[in-house]
Amino acid sequence: MSGIVNRIYQADSEIRNVKKNAEHPNEANNGVITEDDHKKTAYHAGIDVEPGPKQIDTRLKGDNKVSVHLGFSNFAEKEADLQIEGQAGGRINLFSVLTISTESGTSYSLHELNTSFEECSVTLTYGGPTAVYIKPRPYQVDSATGWFYLSPIKDAIDNGPDPTKSGFVMTPYPSDGGIKALQYLVISRFPSFRISYSRGSTSESLEKLHSESSVSVNLFGIPLGSAGYEYKSTSLEKRSENEGFDIVFETPMDVTGNILDRRAHVIGGGITSLTP
């Protein structure tokens, strides 16, 4: 009985240490220190990011690019058939894919940009794709430093949903027998996008968007950009009468300010599975 009680006290003490280290990071408990442009420092819960902020910033400005091609056809009542890299993506509402809004709050989809409902394509270009690895600093029992304590998580998974077993229990227990942890993210600059119509002419709405100093963009329901990353139309290429046009929207490549306040777009990521 005393052994079980001691284990309970030990587990309780370790969990308190983990919470304290995560909520109040400092040099003693292995928190991560950061420094801004004014040499002010602050501690954060111990997460090591590789590469570091300056290397990430340099790579995001690099020449590497990844493009994704979206095709739209059979326009009707603000819906269209979607193809992604030539593969059928189903019938979609155009406002759920790409919307462009002015400072006055008026929003336009691909439906309003052409004088006629013609097939069009959107090419998204992600500049400077960069893999960023995320490594939480592990909790060290002997020194009570760090905060990511994997041992009780594994213990809980191994114990299963049976509360009669000793050690930690996960409630509710994962239906697939395990949990997943994030390992890395792939980020890029906020994507530029080229809208191309093979027929038709520019509408009044598109001409207005082209003249705006900045616009807001939503892609698949996700707002793009942020302060310092406003989108604007950088080119409008009109072809012969009723023969279509191309328009490009993008954000600045260089943004001033604290490097730790920069923003990026998440393209994807990788996970690892913890199973019994």
mmCIF file of C-alpha atoms in Angstrom:
data_model
loop_
_atom_site.group_PDB
_atom_site.id
_atom_site.type_symbol
_atom_site.label_atom_id
_atom_site.label_comp_id
_atom_site.label_asym_id
_atom_site.label_seq_id
_atom_site.Cartn_x
_atom_site.Cartn_y
_atom_site.Cartn_z
ATOM 1 C CA MET A 1 0.000 0.000 0.000
ATOM 2 C CA SER A 2 2.799 2.446 0.890
ATOM 3 C CA GLY A 3 4.406 1.864 -2.524
ATOM 4 C CA ILE A 4 1.178 2.815 -4.321
ATOM 5 C CA VAL A 5 0.722 5.911 -2.130
ATOM 6 C CA ASN A 6 4.326 6.998 -2.751
ATOM 7 C CA ARG A 7 3.841 6.597 -6.496
ATOM 8 C CA ILE A 8 0.683 8.739 -6.357
ATOM 9 C CA TYR A 9 2.521 11.491 -4.450
ATOM 10 C CA GLN A 10 5.454 11.323 -6.863
ATOM 11 C CA ALA A 11 3.187 11.530 -9.908
ATOM 12 C CA ASP A 12 1.281 14.452 -8.400
ATOM 13 C CA SER A 13 4.525 16.300 -7.657
ATOM 14 C CA GLU A 14 5.839 15.766 -11.186
ATOM 15 C CA ILE A 15 2.622 17.006 -12.781
ATOM 16 C CA ARG A 16 2.738 20.151 -10.605
ATOM 17 C CA ASN A 17 6.321 20.761 -11.717
ATOM 18 C CA VAL A 18 5.401 20.316 -15.360
ATOM 19 C CA LYS A 19 2.515 22.813 -15.075
ATOM 20 C CA LYS A 20 4.696 25.336 -13.225
ATOM 21 C CA ASN A 21 7.462 25.104 -15.829
ATOM 22 C CA ALA A 22 4.998 25.543 -18.683
ATOM 23 C CA GLU A 23 3.117 28.444 -17.077
ATOM 24 C CA HIS A 24 6.142 30.250 -15.590
ATOM 25 C CA PRO A 25 9.163 29.573 -17.808
ATOM 26 C CA ASN A 26 12.525 30.955 -16.699
ATOM 27 C CA GLU A 27 16.230 30.240 -16.995
ATOM 28 C CA ALA A 28 16.236 27.823 -14.052
ATOM 29 C CA ASN A 29 13.550 25.519 -15.477
ATOM 30 C CA ASN A 30 15.005 25.531 -19.037
ATOM 31 C CA GLY A 31 12.630 28.025 -20.626
ATOM 32 C CA VAL A 32 13.508 29.526 -24.006
ATOM 33 C CA ILE A 33 14.654 33.144 -24.072
ATOM 34 C CA THR A 34 13.864 35.441 -27.005
ATOM 35 C CA GLU A 35 15.067 38.926 -27.855
ATOM 36 C CA ASP A 36 13.314 41.607 -29.904
ATOM 37 C CA ASP A 37 14.754 44.455 -31.977
ATOM 38 C CA HIS A 38 15.015 46.626 -28.858
ATOM 39 C CA LYS A 39 17.057 43.989 -27.016
ATOM 40 C CA LYS A 40 14.183 43.229 -24.661
ATOM 41 C CA THR A 41 14.139 39.611 -23.538
ATOM 42 C CA ALA A 42 11.379 37.262 -22.456
ATOM 43 C CA TYR A 43 11.126 33.594 -21.485
ATOM 44 C CA HIS A 44 8.701 31.156 -23.087
ATOM 45 C CA ALA A 45 7.769 27.528 -22.535
ATOM 46 C CA GLY A 46 10.703 25.485 -23.775
ATOM 47 C CA ILE A 47 10.104 24.795 -27.455
ATOM 48 C CA ASP A 48 13.123 24.566 -29.735
ATOM 49 C CA VAL A 49 12.452 25.531 -33.336
ATOM 50 C CA GLU A 50 14.837 24.494 -36.092
ATOM 51 C CA PRO A 51 16.008 26.377 -38.032
ATOM 52 C CA GLY A 52 16.061 29.615 -36.006
ATOM 53 C CA PRO A 53 14.038 32.780 -36.777
ATOM 54 C CA LYS A 54 16.739 34.471 -38.885
ATOM 55 C CA GLN A 55 17.302 31.336 -40.967
ATOM 56 C CA ILE A 56 13.534 30.905 -41.442
ATOM 57 C CA ASP A 57 13.222 34.538 -42.539
ATOM 58 C CA THR A 58 16.046 34.099 -45.066
ATOM 59 C CA ARG A 59 14.579 30.891 -46.498
ATOM 60 C CA LEU A 60 11.091 32.394 -46.794
ATOM 61 C CA LYS A 61 12.579 35.102 -49.005
ATOM 62 C CA GLY A 62 14.294 32.487 -51.189
ATOM 63 C CA ASP A 63 13.580 31.744 -54.841
ATOM 64 C CA ASN A 64 12.052 28.286 -54.317
ATOM 65 C CA LYS A 65 8.380 28.130 -55.249
ATOM 66 C CA VAL A 66 5.522 25.641 -55.201
ATOM 67 C CA SER A 67 2.441 26.196 -57.374
ATOM 68 C CA VAL A 68 -1.059 24.713 -57.245
ATOM 69 C CA HIS A 69 -3.447 24.998 -60.198
ATOM 70 C CA LEU A 70 -7.220 25.276 -59.684
ATOM 71 C CA GLY A 71 -9.629 25.070 -62.623
ATOM 72 C CA PHE A 72 -13.250 26.305 -62.619
ATOM 73 C CA SER A 73 -15.903 25.512 -65.214
ATOM 74 C CA ASN A 74 -19.683 25.323 -65.700
ATOM 75 C CA PHE A 75 -20.474 28.510 -63.785
ATOM 76 C CA ALA A 76 -24.091 28.736 -62.594
ATOM 77 C CA GLU A 77 -25.655 30.655 -59.682
ATOM 78 C CA LYS A 78 -22.266 31.344 -58.092
ATOM 79 C CA GLU A 79 -21.285 27.681 -58.236
ATOM 80 C CA ALA A 80 -18.797 25.923 -60.458
ATOM 81 C CA ASP A 81 -17.065 22.595 -61.006
ATOM 82 C CA LEU A 82 -13.622 22.549 -59.388
ATOM 83 C CA GLN A 83 -10.495 20.732 -60.532
ATOM 84 C CA ILE A 84 -7.305 20.667 -58.448
ATOM 85 C CA GLU A 85 -4.214 19.814 -60.465
ATOM 86 C CA GLY A 86 -6.495 18.237 -63.067
ATOM 87 C CA GLN A 87 -8.362 16.075 -60.538
ATOM 88 C CA ALA A 88 -12.098 16.559 -60.026
ATOM 89 C CA GLY A 89 -12.866 18.416 -56.804
ATOM 90 C CA GLY A 90 -16.672 18.432 -57.037
ATOM 91 C CA ARG A 91 -19.207 21.219 -57.353
ATOM 92 C CA ILE A 92 -18.393 24.110 -55.029
ATOM 93 C CA ASN A 93 -19.709 27.505 -53.954
ATOM 94 C CA LEU A 94 -17.292 30.099 -55.329
ATOM 95 C CA PHE A 95 -17.402 32.165 -52.132
ATOM 96 C CA SER A 96 -16.039 29.154 -50.241
ATOM 97 C CA VAL A 97 -12.914 29.026 -52.446
ATOM 98 C CA LEU A 98 -11.631 32.530 -53.095
ATOM 99 C CA THR A 99 -13.070 35.918 -52.130
ATOM 100 C CA ILE A 100 -11.490 39.345 -52.478
ATOM 101 C CA SER A 101 -12.767 42.239 -50.363
ATOM 102 C CA THR A 102 -12.280 45.996 -50.523
ATOM 103 C CA GLU A 103 -11.653 48.258 -47.532
ATOM 104 C CA SER A 104 -15.349 49.195 -47.612
ATOM 105 C CA GLY A 105 -16.214 45.558 -46.888
ATOM 106 C CA THR A 106 -17.622 44.612 -50.300
ATOM 107 C CA SER A 107 -16.601 41.055 -51.248
ATOM 108 C CA TYR A 108 -16.282 39.529 -54.701
ATOM 109 C CA SER A 109 -15.828 35.960 -55.854
ATOM 110 C CA LEU A 110 -14.630 34.698 -59.236
ATOM 111 C CA HIS A 111 -18.252 35.025 -60.351
ATOM 112 C CA GLU A 112 -18.166 38.847 -60.366
ATOM 113 C CA LEU A 113 -14.793 39.453 -62.033
ATOM 114 C CA ASN A 114 -15.735 38.632 -65.626
ATOM 115 C CA THR A 115 -18.462 40.132 -67.817
ATOM 116 C CA SER A 116 -19.576 36.623 -68.744
ATOM 117 C CA PHE A 117 -19.554 33.315 -66.914
ATOM 118 C CA GLU A 118 -16.550 31.687 -68.542
ATOM 119 C CA GLU A 119 -14.111 29.007 -67.500
ATOM 120 C CA CYS A 120 -11.173 30.321 -65.509
ATOM 121 C CA SER A 121 -8.147 29.115 -63.607
ATOM 122 C CA VAL A 122 -6.367 30.235 -60.446
ATOM 123 C CA THR A 123 -2.678 29.528 -59.948
ATOM 124 C CA LEU A 124 -1.525 29.770 -56.333
ATOM 125 C CA THR A 125 2.222 30.245 -55.896
ATOM 126 C CA TYR A 126 3.815 29.654 -52.500
ATOM 127 C CA GLY A 127 7.239 31.282 -52.254
ATOM 128 C CA GLY A 128 10.078 30.125 -50.025
ATOM 129 C CA PRO A 129 8.596 26.829 -48.718
ATOM 130 C CA THR A 130 10.417 25.938 -45.501
ATOM 131 C CA ALA A 131 10.202 22.978 -43.102
ATOM 132 C CA VAL A 132 10.192 24.050 -39.448
ATOM 133 C CA TYR A 133 10.802 21.340 -36.841
ATOM 134 C CA ILE A 134 9.208 21.733 -33.434
ATOM 135 C CA LYS A 135 10.843 20.086 -30.418
ATOM 136 C CA PRO A 136 9.344 20.657 -26.966
ATOM 137 C CA ARG A 137 11.991 20.564 -24.241
ATOM 138 C CA PRO A 138 11.398 17.328 -22.297
ATOM 139 C CA TYR A 139 10.737 17.258 -18.577
ATOM 140 C CA GLN A 140 13.739 16.006 -16.625
ATOM 141 C CA VAL A 141 12.712 14.227 -13.408
ATOM 142 C CA ASP A 142 16.074 14.643 -11.633
ATOM 143 C CA SER A 143 16.340 18.401 -12.179
ATOM 144 C CA ALA A 144 12.591 19.170 -12.484
ATOM 145 C CA THR A 145 13.314 21.217 -15.618
ATOM 146 C CA GLY A 146 11.534 21.287 -18.977
ATOM 147 C CA TRP A 147 7.821 20.641 -19.382
ATOM 148 C CA PHE A 148 7.011 18.077 -22.106
ATOM 149 C CA TYR A 149 6.497 14.920 -20.064
ATOM 150 C CA LEU A 150 6.072 11.996 -22.454
ATOM 151 C CA SER A 151 6.306 9.246 -19.819
ATOM 152 C CA PRO A 152 2.772 9.617 -18.321
ATOM 153 C CA ILE A 153 1.291 9.928 -21.816
ATOM 154 C CA LYS A 154 2.857 6.632 -22.872
ATOM 155 C CA ASP A 155 1.864 5.119 -19.524
ATOM 156 C CA ALA A 156 -1.753 6.168 -20.039
ATOM 157 C CA ILE A 157 -1.824 4.745 -23.564
ATOM 158 C CA ASP A 158 -0.297 1.462 -22.394
ATOM 159 C CA ASN A 159 -2.748 1.202 -19.490
ATOM 160 C CA GLY A 160 -5.690 1.451 -21.839
ATOM 161 C CA PRO A 161 -9.135 2.550 -20.677
ATOM 162 C CA ASP A 162 -9.030 0.213 -17.628
ATOM 163 C CA PRO A 163 -8.977 2.480 -14.500
ATOM 164 C CA THR A 164 -8.040 -0.414 -12.223
ATOM 165 C CA LYS A 165 -4.486 -0.483 -13.560
ATOM 166 C CA SER A 166 -1.809 1.489 -11.750
ATOM 167 C CA GLY A 167 -0.319 4.659 -13.237
ATOM 168 C CA PHE A 168 -1.910 7.322 -15.396
ATOM 169 C CA VAL A 169 -5.164 6.732 -17.266
ATOM 170 C CA MET A 170 -6.365 8.690 -20.302
ATOM 171 C CA THR A 171 -10.053 9.613 -20.212
ATOM 172 C CA PRO A 172 -11.614 9.298 -22.680
ATOM 173 C CA TYR A 173 -9.283 6.758 -24.189
ATOM 174 C CA PRO A 174 -8.479 7.374 -27.890
ATOM 175 C CA SER A 175 -10.730 5.274 -30.101
ATOM 176 C CA ASP A 176 -7.804 4.241 -32.332
ATOM 177 C CA GLY A 177 -5.625 3.232 -29.377
ATOM 178 C CA GLY A 178 -3.184 6.135 -29.590
ATOM 179 C CA ILE A 179 -2.623 9.846 -30.039
ATOM 180 C CA LYS A 180 -0.727 11.945 -32.581
ATOM 181 C CA ALA A 181 1.915 14.599 -31.955
ATOM 182 C CA LEU A 182 3.028 17.390 -34.295
ATOM 183 C CA GLN A 183 6.617 17.047 -35.531
ATOM 184 C CA TYR A 184 7.045 19.782 -38.116
ATOM 185 C CA LEU A 185 5.266 22.381 -40.220
ATOM 186 C CA VAL A 186 5.901 23.409 -43.810
ATOM 187 C CA ILE A 187 5.444 27.172 -44.152
ATOM 188 C CA SER A 188 5.823 29.689 -46.981
ATOM 189 C CA ARG A 189 5.207 33.300 -47.824
ATOM 190 C CA PHE A 190 1.528 34.127 -48.200
ATOM 191 C CA PRO A 191 0.639 32.834 -51.668
ATOM 192 C CA SER A 192 0.343 35.045 -54.715
ATOM 193 C CA PHE A 193 -2.441 34.103 -57.082
ATOM 194 C CA ARG A 194 -3.026 34.628 -60.788
ATOM 195 C CA ILE A 195 -6.621 34.544 -62.049
ATOM 196 C CA SER A 196 -6.862 33.748 -65.766
ATOM 197 C CA TYR A 197 -9.969 33.915 -67.954
ATOM 198 C CA SER A 198 -9.728 32.523 -71.492
ATOM 199 C CA ARG A 199 -12.725 34.558 -72.683
ATOM 200 C CA GLY A 200 -14.729 37.599 -71.626
ATOM 201 C CA SER A 201 -13.694 41.050 -70.423
ATOM 202 C CA THR A 202 -12.938 42.661 -67.078
ATOM 203 C CA SER A 203 -15.981 43.671 -65.046
ATOM 204 C CA GLU A 204 -16.429 46.911 -63.113
ATOM 205 C CA SER A 205 -15.815 44.943 -59.933
ATOM 206 C CA LEU A 206 -12.438 43.724 -61.141
ATOM 207 C CA GLU A 207 -11.417 47.188 -62.332
ATOM 208 C CA LYS A 208 -12.247 48.491 -58.852
ATOM 209 C CA LEU A 209 -10.176 45.767 -57.207
ATOM 210 C CA HIS A 210 -7.251 46.539 -59.496
ATOM 211 C CA SER A 211 -7.319 50.206 -58.469
ATOM 212 C CA GLU A 212 -7.485 49.515 -54.710
ATOM 213 C CA SER A 213 -4.315 50.195 -52.705
ATOM 214 C CA SER A 214 -4.940 46.983 -50.749
ATOM 215 C CA VAL A 215 -7.532 44.221 -50.569
ATOM 216 C CA SER A 216 -8.368 41.367 -48.209
ATOM 217 C CA VAL A 217 -8.256 37.770 -49.437
ATOM 218 C CA ASN A 218 -9.928 34.622 -48.133
ATOM 219 C CA LEU A 219 -8.784 31.260 -49.486
ATOM 220 C CA PHE A 220 -10.955 28.228 -48.624
ATOM 221 C CA GLY A 221 -12.393 30.261 -45.741
ATOM 222 C CA ILE A 222 -8.971 31.188 -44.324
ATOM 223 C CA PRO A 223 -8.026 34.902 -44.225
ATOM 224 C CA LEU A 224 -4.639 35.453 -45.871
ATOM 225 C CA GLY A 225 -2.062 38.043 -44.880
ATOM 226 C CA SER A 226 -1.982 40.301 -41.830
ATOM 227 C CA ALA A 227 -0.661 43.706 -40.822
ATOM 228 C CA GLY A 228 2.204 44.496 -43.190
ATOM 229 C CA TYR A 229 1.174 41.731 -45.606
ATOM 230 C CA GLU A 230 -1.757 43.375 -47.402
ATOM 231 C CA TYR A 231 -2.629 42.077 -50.845
ATOM 232 C CA LYS A 232 -2.830 44.311 -53.902
ATOM 233 C CA SER A 233 -3.196 43.819 -57.629
ATOM 234 C CA THR A 234 0.303 43.904 -59.116
ATOM 235 C CA SER A 235 -0.630 43.384 -62.772
ATOM 236 C CA LEU A 236 -3.643 43.265 -65.088
ATOM 237 C CA GLU A 237 -3.067 41.863 -68.576
ATOM 238 C CA LYS A 238 -5.972 42.319 -70.973
ATOM 239 C CA ARG A 239 -6.086 40.483 -74.272
ATOM 240 C CA SER A 240 -8.065 41.363 -77.385
ATOM 241 C CA GLU A 241 -11.756 42.249 -77.119
ATOM 242 C CA ASN A 242 -13.618 39.505 -75.285
ATOM 243 C CA GLU A 243 -10.528 37.252 -75.371
ATOM 244 C CA GLY A 244 -9.981 37.143 -71.634
ATOM 245 C CA PHE A 245 -7.437 38.575 -69.204
ATOM 246 C CA ASP A 246 -5.060 37.740 -66.343
ATOM 247 C CA ILE A 247 -4.819 39.534 -63.000
ATOM 248 C CA VAL A 248 -2.250 38.898 -60.261
ATOM 249 C CA PHE A 249 -2.574 39.629 -56.534
ATOM 250 C CA GLU A 250 0.320 39.331 -54.102
ATOM 251 C CA THR A 251 1.803 40.676 -50.879
ATOM 252 C CA PRO A 252 5.172 42.399 -50.330
ATOM 253 C CA MET A 253 8.178 40.094 -50.039
ATOM 254 C CA ASP A 254 9.968 42.334 -47.533
ATOM 255 C CA VAL A 255 8.215 43.357 -44.337
ATOM 256 C CA THR A 256 9.784 45.657 -41.760
ATOM 257 C CA GLY A 257 9.570 45.192 -38.000
ATOM 258 C CA ASN A 258 10.596 42.645 -35.384
ATOM 259 C CA ILE A 259 11.601 39.385 -37.022
ATOM 260 C CA LEU A 260 9.735 37.440 -34.305
ATOM 261 C CA ASP A 261 6.500 39.166 -35.320
ATOM 262 C CA ARG A 262 6.685 38.028 -38.948
ATOM 263 C CA ARG A 263 3.877 35.899 -40.345
ATOM 264 C CA ALA A 264 3.891 32.917 -42.682
ATOM 265 C CA HIS A 265 1.373 30.634 -44.368
ATOM 266 C CA VAL A 266 1.127 26.997 -43.264
ATOM 267 C CA ILE A 267 1.136 24.636 -46.254
ATOM 268 C CA GLY A 268 1.202 21.336 -44.375
ATOM 269 C CA GLY A 269 2.907 19.393 -41.637
ATOM 270 C CA GLY A 270 3.981 16.034 -40.284
ATOM 271 C CA ILE A 271 2.873 14.069 -37.259
ATOM 272 C CA THR A 272 4.026 11.042 -35.312
ATOM 273 C CA SER A 273 1.757 8.470 -33.678
ATOM 274 C CA LEU A 274 2.055 7.275 -30.091
ATOM 275 C CA THR A 275 0.457 3.836 -29.778
ATOM 276 C CA PRO A 276 0.611 1.018 -27.189
#
